[in-house]
Structure formats: structure tokens, C-alpha cells
Coordinates of C-alpha atoms and ligand atoms in Angstrom, one line a residue:
M1 CA 91.7 81.0 117.8
K2 CA 94.0 83.7 119.0
L3 CA 97.0 85.4 117.4
T4 CA 99.2 87.9 119.2
M5 CA 100.9 90.7 117.3
Q6 CA 104.2 91.8 119.0
T7 CA 106.1 94.7 117.5
A8 CA 108.6 97.2 118.9
S9 CA 105.7 99.7 119.4
A10 CA 102.7 97.5 120.2
E11 CA 101.3 94.2 121.4
Y12 CA 97.8 93.2 120.9
D13 CA 95.5 90.1 120.5
I14 CA 93.7 89.1 117.3
I15 CA 90.8 87.0 118.3
L16 CA 89.2 84.8 115.5
E17 CA 86.0 83.3 116.8
R18 CA 82.4 83.0 115.6
G19 CA 80.2 85.2 117.9
C20 CA 83.1 87.1 119.6
I21 CA 81.4 90.4 119.0
N22 CA 78.7 89.4 121.5
R23 CA 81.2 89.5 124.3
I24 CA 83.5 92.5 123.7
S25 CA 83.8 93.4 127.3
S26 CA 85.6 90.1 128.1
F27 CA 88.4 91.4 125.9
I28 CA 88.6 95.2 126.6
N29 CA 87.2 97.8 128.9
L30 CA 84.0 99.3 127.6
N31 CA 83.3 101.3 130.8
R32 CA 84.3 104.6 129.2
K33 CA 83.1 106.7 126.3
V34 CA 83.0 104.5 123.2
F35 CA 82.8 106.1 119.7
I36 CA 81.7 103.5 117.2
L37 CA 82.7 104.4 113.7
T38 CA 80.9 102.5 111.0
D39 CA 79.5 103.1 107.5
D40 CA 75.9 103.5 106.3
N41 CA 75.9 100.1 104.7
I42 CA 76.9 98.0 107.7
P43 CA 73.7 96.1 108.7
D44 CA 72.1 97.4 111.9
R45 CA 72.4 94.0 113.5
W46 CA 76.2 94.3 113.8
V47 CA 76.0 97.9 114.9
D48 CA 73.3 97.3 117.5
T49 CA 75.2 94.2 118.9
V50 CA 78.2 96.3 119.5
Q51 CA 76.4 99.4 120.9
A52 CA 74.3 97.4 123.2
Q53 CA 77.4 96.5 125.1
C54 CA 78.7 100.0 125.5
P55 CA 76.8 102.0 128.2
N56 CA 78.2 105.4 127.2
S57 CA 78.5 105.3 123.4
T58 CA 77.7 107.0 120.2
V59 CA 77.5 105.6 116.7
Y60 CA 78.8 107.6 113.8
R61 CA 78.1 106.5 110.2
V62 CA 80.1 107.8 107.3
A63 CA 79.0 107.0 103.6
S64 CA 80.2 103.6 102.6
G65 CA 83.0 103.3 100.1
E66 CA 86.5 104.7 99.3
E67 CA 85.3 108.3 99.2
S68 CA 85.1 108.3 103.0
K69 CA 88.8 108.0 103.2
S70 CA 89.0 111.7 102.6
M71 CA 90.2 114.8 104.4
Q72 CA 86.6 116.1 104.5
T73 CA 85.3 112.9 106.2
Y74 CA 88.4 112.7 108.5
E75 CA 87.6 116.2 109.7
K76 CA 84.0 115.5 110.3
V77 CA 84.8 112.4 112.4
L78 CA 87.4 114.3 114.4
T79 CA 84.7 117.0 115.0
A80 CA 82.2 114.4 116.1
C81 CA 84.8 112.9 118.6
L82 CA 85.3 116.4 120.0
E83 CA 81.5 117.0 120.2
F84 CA 81.1 113.6 122.1
H85 CA 83.8 114.9 124.5
M86 CA 86.1 112.0 123.8
S87 CA 89.1 112.2 126.1
R88 CA 92.5 110.4 126.0
K89 CA 91.1 107.5 128.1
D90 CA 88.2 106.8 125.8
L91 CA 87.9 104.2 123.0
L92 CA 87.2 104.3 119.3
I93 CA 85.8 101.2 117.7
A94 CA 86.2 100.6 114.0
L95 CA 83.2 98.5 112.8
G96 CA 83.3 97.7 109.1
G97 CA 85.7 97.0 106.2
G98 CA 89.1 98.4 105.3
V99 CA 87.8 101.9 104.6
I100 CA 86.5 102.2 108.2
G101 CA 89.6 100.6 109.6
D102 CA 91.9 102.9 107.8
L103 CA 90.0 106.1 108.6
A104 CA 89.3 105.1 112.2
G105 CA 93.0 104.2 112.8
F106 CA 94.1 107.6 111.5
V107 CA 91.5 109.4 113.6
A108 CA 92.6 107.5 116.6
A109 CA 96.3 108.1 115.9
S110 CA 95.8 111.9 115.6
Y111 CA 92.9 112.8 117.9
M112 CA 94.5 114.2 121.0
R113 CA 97.8 112.7 119.7
G114 CA 96.5 109.2 120.1
I115 CA 93.6 107.4 121.7
D116 CA 92.8 103.7 122.1
F117 CA 91.1 102.0 119.2
M118 CA 90.0 98.5 118.4
S119 CA 88.9 97.0 115.2
I120 CA 86.0 94.8 114.3
P121 CA 86.6 94.0 110.7
T122 CA 83.5 92.8 108.7
T123 CA 84.7 92.2 105.2
T124 CA 87.0 89.4 104.1
L125 CA 89.6 92.0 103.0
S126 CA 89.7 93.6 106.4
Q127 CA 89.7 90.2 108.2
I128 CA 92.4 88.8 106.0
D129 CA 94.6 91.9 105.8
S130 CA 93.9 95.4 106.6
S131 CA 92.9 95.1 110.3
I132 CA 96.3 94.2 111.4
G133 CA 99.7 95.7 110.9
G134 CA 99.2 99.3 112.0
K135 CA 98.9 101.1 108.6
T136 CA 96.2 103.8 108.8
A137 CA 95.6 106.2 106.1
I138 CA 93.3 108.4 104.0
N139 CA 93.5 109.4 100.4
L140 CA 94.4 112.8 98.9
G141 CA 92.5 113.2 95.6
K142 CA 93.2 110.2 93.5
V143 CA 96.3 109.3 95.4
K144 CA 95.6 106.5 97.8
N145 CA 96.8 106.2 101.4
I146 CA 99.2 109.2 101.0
V147 CA 98.3 110.7 104.4
G148 CA 98.4 108.4 107.4
A149 CA 100.4 107.0 110.3
F150 CA 101.6 103.7 111.7
Y151 CA 99.2 103.2 114.6
H152 CA 98.1 99.8 116.0
P153 CA 94.8 98.9 117.5
K154 CA 94.6 97.6 121.1
L155 CA 92.5 94.6 119.9
V156 CA 91.1 93.0 116.8
L157 CA 88.0 91.0 117.0
I158 CA 87.3 88.8 113.9
D159 CA 83.8 87.4 114.0
F160 CA 83.3 85.2 110.9
D161 CA 79.6 85.5 111.4
T162 CA 79.7 89.1 110.2
L163 CA 80.6 87.8 106.8
S164 CA 77.1 86.3 106.5
T165 CA 75.7 89.7 105.3
L166 CA 78.6 90.6 103.1
P167 CA 77.8 90.7 99.3
E168 CA 79.4 88.0 97.3
R169 CA 81.6 90.4 95.1
Q170 CA 83.0 91.9 98.3
K171 CA 83.7 88.5 99.7
I172 CA 85.7 87.5 96.6
N173 CA 87.4 90.8 96.4
G174 CA 89.1 90.3 99.9
L175 CA 90.2 86.8 98.9
A176 CA 92.6 88.4 96.4
E177 CA 94.7 89.4 99.3
A178 CA 94.7 85.8 100.6
I179 CA 95.8 84.6 97.1
K180 CA 98.6 87.2 97.4
A181 CA 99.5 85.9 100.8
G182 CA 99.8 82.4 99.4
L183 CA 101.9 83.5 96.5
I184 CA 104.5 85.4 98.4
R185 CA 104.8 83.3 101.5
N186 CA 102.5 80.3 101.8
P187 CA 102.4 77.9 98.8
A188 CA 99.9 75.5 100.6
L189 CA 97.5 78.4 100.8
F190 CA 97.9 79.2 97.1
E191 CA 97.4 75.5 96.3
L192 CA 94.2 75.5 98.4
F193 CA 92.7 78.0 96.1
E194 CA 93.6 75.8 93.1
R195 CA 92.2 72.6 94.7
E196 CA 89.3 73.6 96.8
D197 CA 86.1 75.7 97.0
Y198 CA 87.1 78.7 99.0
E199 CA 83.7 78.8 100.7
D200 CA 84.5 75.5 102.5
H201 CA 87.8 76.9 103.9
L202 CA 87.1 80.6 104.7
E203 CA 88.1 80.4 108.3
E204 CA 91.3 78.6 107.6
I205 CA 92.1 81.1 104.7
I206 CA 91.6 84.1 107.0
Y207 CA 93.7 82.5 109.7
Q208 CA 96.6 81.5 107.4
S209 CA 96.7 84.9 105.8
L210 CA 96.8 86.7 109.1
C211 CA 99.6 84.4 110.4
M212 CA 101.6 85.3 107.3
K213 CA 101.0 89.1 107.7
R214 CA 101.6 88.9 111.4
D215 CA 105.0 87.2 110.9
V216 CA 106.1 89.7 108.3
V217 CA 105.0 92.8 110.3
Q218 CA 106.6 91.5 113.4
Q219 CA 109.9 91.3 111.6
D220 CA 109.6 94.7 109.8
E221 CA 106.9 96.9 111.3
K222 CA 107.8 100.1 109.4
E223 CA 108.3 98.6 106.0
S224 CA 112.0 99.1 105.6
N225 CA 112.4 95.8 103.7
L226 CA 110.6 92.5 104.2
R227 CA 107.1 94.1 104.7
K228 CA 107.4 95.5 101.2
L229 CA 106.6 92.0 100.0
L230 CA 103.0 92.6 101.1
N231 CA 102.8 95.2 98.3
F232 CA 102.9 92.4 95.7
G233 CA 100.2 93.3 93.1
H234 CA 99.7 96.8 94.6
T235 CA 102.1 98.9 92.6
I236 CA 100.2 98.7 89.3
G237 CA 97.0 97.6 91.1
H238 CA 96.8 101.0 92.8
G239 CA 97.3 102.7 89.4
I240 CA 94.5 100.7 87.9
E241 CA 92.2 101.4 90.9
A242 CA 92.9 105.2 90.5
Y243 CA 92.6 105.2 86.8
Y244 CA 89.0 104.0 87.2
N245 CA 88.4 106.7 89.8
L246 CA 88.2 104.1 92.6
E247 CA 84.8 103.3 91.1
K248 CA 84.8 100.4 88.6
Y249 CA 86.9 98.0 90.6
L250 CA 87.4 97.2 94.2
H251 CA 90.8 97.1 95.9
G252 CA 91.4 93.4 95.9
E253 CA 90.2 93.1 92.3
C254 CA 92.9 95.6 91.3
V255 CA 95.5 93.7 93.3
A256 CA 94.5 90.6 91.4
M257 CA 95.1 92.4 88.0
G258 CA 98.3 93.9 89.3
M259 CA 99.9 90.6 90.4
F260 CA 100.1 89.3 86.8
Y261 CA 102.7 91.8 85.8
F262 CA 105.1 90.7 88.5
I263 CA 105.0 87.0 88.0
T264 CA 108.0 85.7 86.1
S265 CA 106.7 82.3 85.2
K266 CA 104.2 81.9 82.4
E267 CA 103.0 78.6 84.0
L268 CA 102.3 80.4 87.3
K269 CA 100.4 83.1 85.5
Q270 CA 98.2 80.5 84.0
R271 CA 97.6 78.9 87.4
L272 CA 96.6 82.3 88.8
K273 CA 94.5 83.1 85.8
K274 CA 92.5 79.9 86.4
I275 CA 91.9 80.6 90.0
C276 CA 90.8 84.2 89.3
T277 CA 88.5 83.2 86.5
R278 CA 86.9 80.5 88.5
M279 CA 86.3 82.9 91.4
G280 CA 85.2 85.8 89.3
L281 CA 88.2 88.1 89.9
P282 CA 89.1 90.3 87.0
I283 CA 92.4 89.5 85.2
T284 CA 92.8 92.6 83.0
D285 CA 90.9 95.4 81.3
D286 CA 91.4 97.9 78.5
Y287 CA 92.9 100.7 80.7
D288 CA 95.0 103.4 79.1
I289 CA 98.6 102.2 79.8
Q290 CA 100.2 105.6 79.7
K291 CA 97.7 107.0 82.2
V292 CA 98.1 104.0 84.6
Y293 CA 101.8 104.5 84.4
E294 CA 101.5 108.2 85.2
I295 CA 99.2 107.6 88.2
T296 CA 101.4 104.7 89.4
T297 CA 104.6 106.8 89.4
M298 CA 102.8 109.6 91.2
D299 CA 102.2 107.1 93.9
K300 CA 104.4 107.2 97.0
K301 CA 106.2 104.1 96.0
A302 CA 108.0 105.9 93.2
A303 CA 110.7 107.8 95.0
D304 CA 113.6 109.5 93.0
G305 CA 112.6 107.8 89.8
I306 CA 113.0 104.3 91.4
V307 CA 110.0 102.1 92.1
S308 CA 110.1 99.3 94.6
T309 CA 108.5 96.3 93.1
V310 CA 107.7 92.8 94.3
W311 CA 108.2 89.8 92.1
V312 CA 107.2 86.1 92.5
D313 CA 109.0 83.3 90.6
E314 CA 106.9 80.5 92.2
P315 CA 104.6 80.3 95.2
G316 CA 106.5 81.2 98.3
K317 CA 109.4 82.7 96.4
A318 CA 108.9 86.4 96.4
Y319 CA 111.6 89.1 96.3
I320 CA 111.9 92.9 96.1
K321 CA 113.5 94.6 93.2
D322 CA 114.0 98.4 92.7
L323 CA 113.3 99.4 89.1
P324 CA 113.8 102.7 87.3
Q325 CA 110.3 103.9 87.0
T326 CA 110.5 103.9 83.2
E327 CA 110.7 100.1 83.3
L328 CA 107.2 100.1 84.7
L329 CA 106.0 101.5 81.4
T330 CA 107.8 98.7 79.6
L331 CA 106.1 96.2 81.8
L332 CA 102.7 97.8 81.2
K333 CA 103.3 97.8 77.5
Q334 CA 104.3 94.1 77.5
G335 CA 100.9 93.4 79.2
P336 CA 100.0 91.2 82.1
F337 CA 100.3 87.8 80.4
Ligands
NAD401 N1 95.7 99.3 106.2 C1 96.0 98.3 105.5 O1 97.0 97.6 105.8 C2 95.2 98.0 104.2 C3 95.4 96.8 103.5 C4 94.6 96.5 102.4 C5 93.6 97.3 102.0 N2 93.4 98.5 102.8 C6 92.3 99.4 102.4 O2 91.1 98.8 102.6 C7 90.1 99.4 101.9 C8 89.1 98.4 101.3 O3 88.5 97.7 102.3 P1 87.2 96.8 102.0 O4 87.4 96.0 100.8 O5 86.9 96.1 103.2 O6 86.1 97.9 101.6 P2 85.0 98.7 102.4 O7 85.5 99.0 103.8 O8 84.6 99.8 101.4 O9 83.8 97.6 102.5 C9 83.2 97.2 101.3 C10 81.6 97.4 101.4 O10 81.1 96.3 102.1 C11 80.2 96.8 103.1 N3 80.3 95.9 104.2 C12 81.3 95.7 105.1 N4 81.1 94.7 105.9 C13 79.8 94.3 105.7 C14 79.1 93.2 106.1 N5 79.5 92.4 107.1 N6 77.8 93.0 105.6 C15 77.4 93.8 104.6 N7 78.1 94.8 104.1 C16 79.3 95.1 104.6 C17 80.7 98.2 103.3 O11 79.6 99.0 103.9 C18 81.1 98.7 102.0 O12 80.0 99.1 101.3 C19 90.8 100.3 100.8 O13 90.7 101.6 101.1 C20 92.2 99.8 101.0 O14 93.2 100.8 100.6 C21 94.2 98.8 103.9

């Protein structure tokens, strides 16, 4: 399967195919310096498969996890690019999950004012969501994704085979973004989660989620309006993620918890609760509401005391509503259900 992303600033293919990482050169020129950015948890078999196809390459591994989306790691990667004598014509490959994709994208956007990069996402989260759309970023302290750029890859290769080594918790974590995709724009996708075992439909789930995101990004690349819908579950979700120091919960797990606050129908909350419980996604915890509120409003989405929030009335019916930030506290006090 192939999707093409076409925005005002970029056009690139998204290839979805088992085994596609074995033939990268049939999609992009590898006869140049190739800097492969990955993390220390990505199995050697995927790294070796990629490197074996790049005659003039280097592999740079950062520590796995959110801490690598930091200024310090960003600087180290830039320094390594410089030491490898990367020029404007060379290629950066992001091989890993959303952390690697976000970091590599920002390095590519800023090194020499922009070099080519391609993404090989290896988690469900990155295959479903983060590898497309052009958002690249690192964190500043506890504040997520506050430093970054819109910068698209030249190519995205989604090889479902790479998911075979992904731990189960990580696999389920990413599926929260697919449930989100279903809730905001694709009722059939949401219903698939209710009806079926996700394991039997993983490729379809990834494809449908990407189609949804591709369509939204094509209409509103820079998030002036429609694209804000993709933030469903993220406003309070980011607050919860930061409250636990980005340690206790994974990103998708926090999005799952964050969605409940912005669903207006009790019945739909119950349906979502059932899906999350069956899949092993968390639905709430005993976080300190005041602290989550403070972190959430420090986030970039709270401008001038107004927070842009995304609400869902029923699957496929999502809308954006600007709220005075104090109303977030009321929502948090009311609780998720
Ligand atoms: N740019 C965007 O549009 C966007 C959208 C959503 C999320 N994000 C970001 O994505 C990040 C989360 O991404 P993630 O959930 O992929 O986490 P991650 O990148 O930390 O990967 C999760 C873990 O899985 C390991 N791993 C990855 N692929 C593997 C494989 N195939 N086999 C074995 N282990 C593997 C990694 O080493 C890591 O330990 C967050 O920083 C979030 O902010 C970005």
C-alpha cells in the first residue's frame, strides 16, 4: 500500500509494506552519506538491515525513551552529524519510535538549515501517527514538544514486520492514537476496536489511522484550525504525562486517559472504557488535579488564558472549543467519567 502526503510545503510517499526496509534504495538514493539515528533499544536486526544497504553510513544510538528528546541529546546528535561531515546533500534516517522521529526530524530541520531525512517508524505509535505530518520537536524540562519545527520527511517506510519485536505494552500504547483517530473522524475504525481483536487487524488499523491524519494535515498543515482535532485527548493527557515525570505512563496511555474528559456522552465514555479496559490501557489514576492543571496550562496550548480543546459528542463528531483555562480546572475536578 502507498499513500502520498501533499501539502503546500512538501510531497512524499508513505509506503506500507511488510519487508519494505529490505529494499530502501528502490525508494530513495542511498549513494551519499547516511546518518542512521536510532536508540539503544532498537534490535540490531533492524539497524543492521538498514545499515547494510548504505555504503557510506554511520549509526548513532541515543538512550531509549523520552529523555532523549532533550537539548543535550539534540546537541550531541548535531555534533555527531558534523563529525561525520554531513553536507546538505546527505541523508538522515530516523529508525525507531516517535522519540527518534521527533528528534531526528528536528535535527534534520536545523542542521545546515535543513537536510533530507526519511523515517522508518518501528512502534505502533510512530506508524499510526507521529511519522507523518511534519511535526518535529524536543522537550524543555517537563514541557513537551515546546521547541521544534514543521519539517517533513522525504519518505516514510512502514514495515509491519518491525512490530514483531515491539513489547506488548508499547504496541497497545500506540493503538490509543488509532482509537483517537476513530473517535474524531472514523466511526468504523472506532467500532472495529469494539468488535474485533486488534491483533487481527493491525495493518488495517495503521492504514486507516494514517489516511485520517494525512487528510487532516493536507487540509491544515500548520494547525490553524482542523489539525487541532488531532490533539483530542492530548491537552490533559500531556499534563498527566508530565505530572508523572514522563516515567509512569507512555504517551498513548496518557492520551487514553485524557480523552475521557472531552467526551460529552456518558454512553460513549462507557464504550471507550470497555475498549481501554479490554486492551489494558489505563483510564485514570490518582494524580493531583491542581498540579496537572498547572502543568497543562503551562503547555503551549494555553495562550492568553484560553485553552484550545477538542470535544467528541459521538464517533466521527469532533469539534474545537476555546475554553478559559480556569474551566480546565473545573473539568479536572468533575473527573473523567
Ligand atoms: N510528531 C508527532 O506528530 C507526534 C505524534 C504523537 C506522538 N509523538 C511523540 O512520540 C513519542 C512517543 O513515541 P513512541 O511511543 O514510539 O515511543 P519511543 O520512541 O520511546 O519507543 C518506545 C520504546 O520502544 C522501543 N522500540 C521501538 N521500536 C521497537 C521495535 N520494533 N522493537 C523493539 N523495541 C522497539 C524503543 O527503543 C523505546 O524503548 C513521544 O515523544 C510523543 O511526544 C509525536
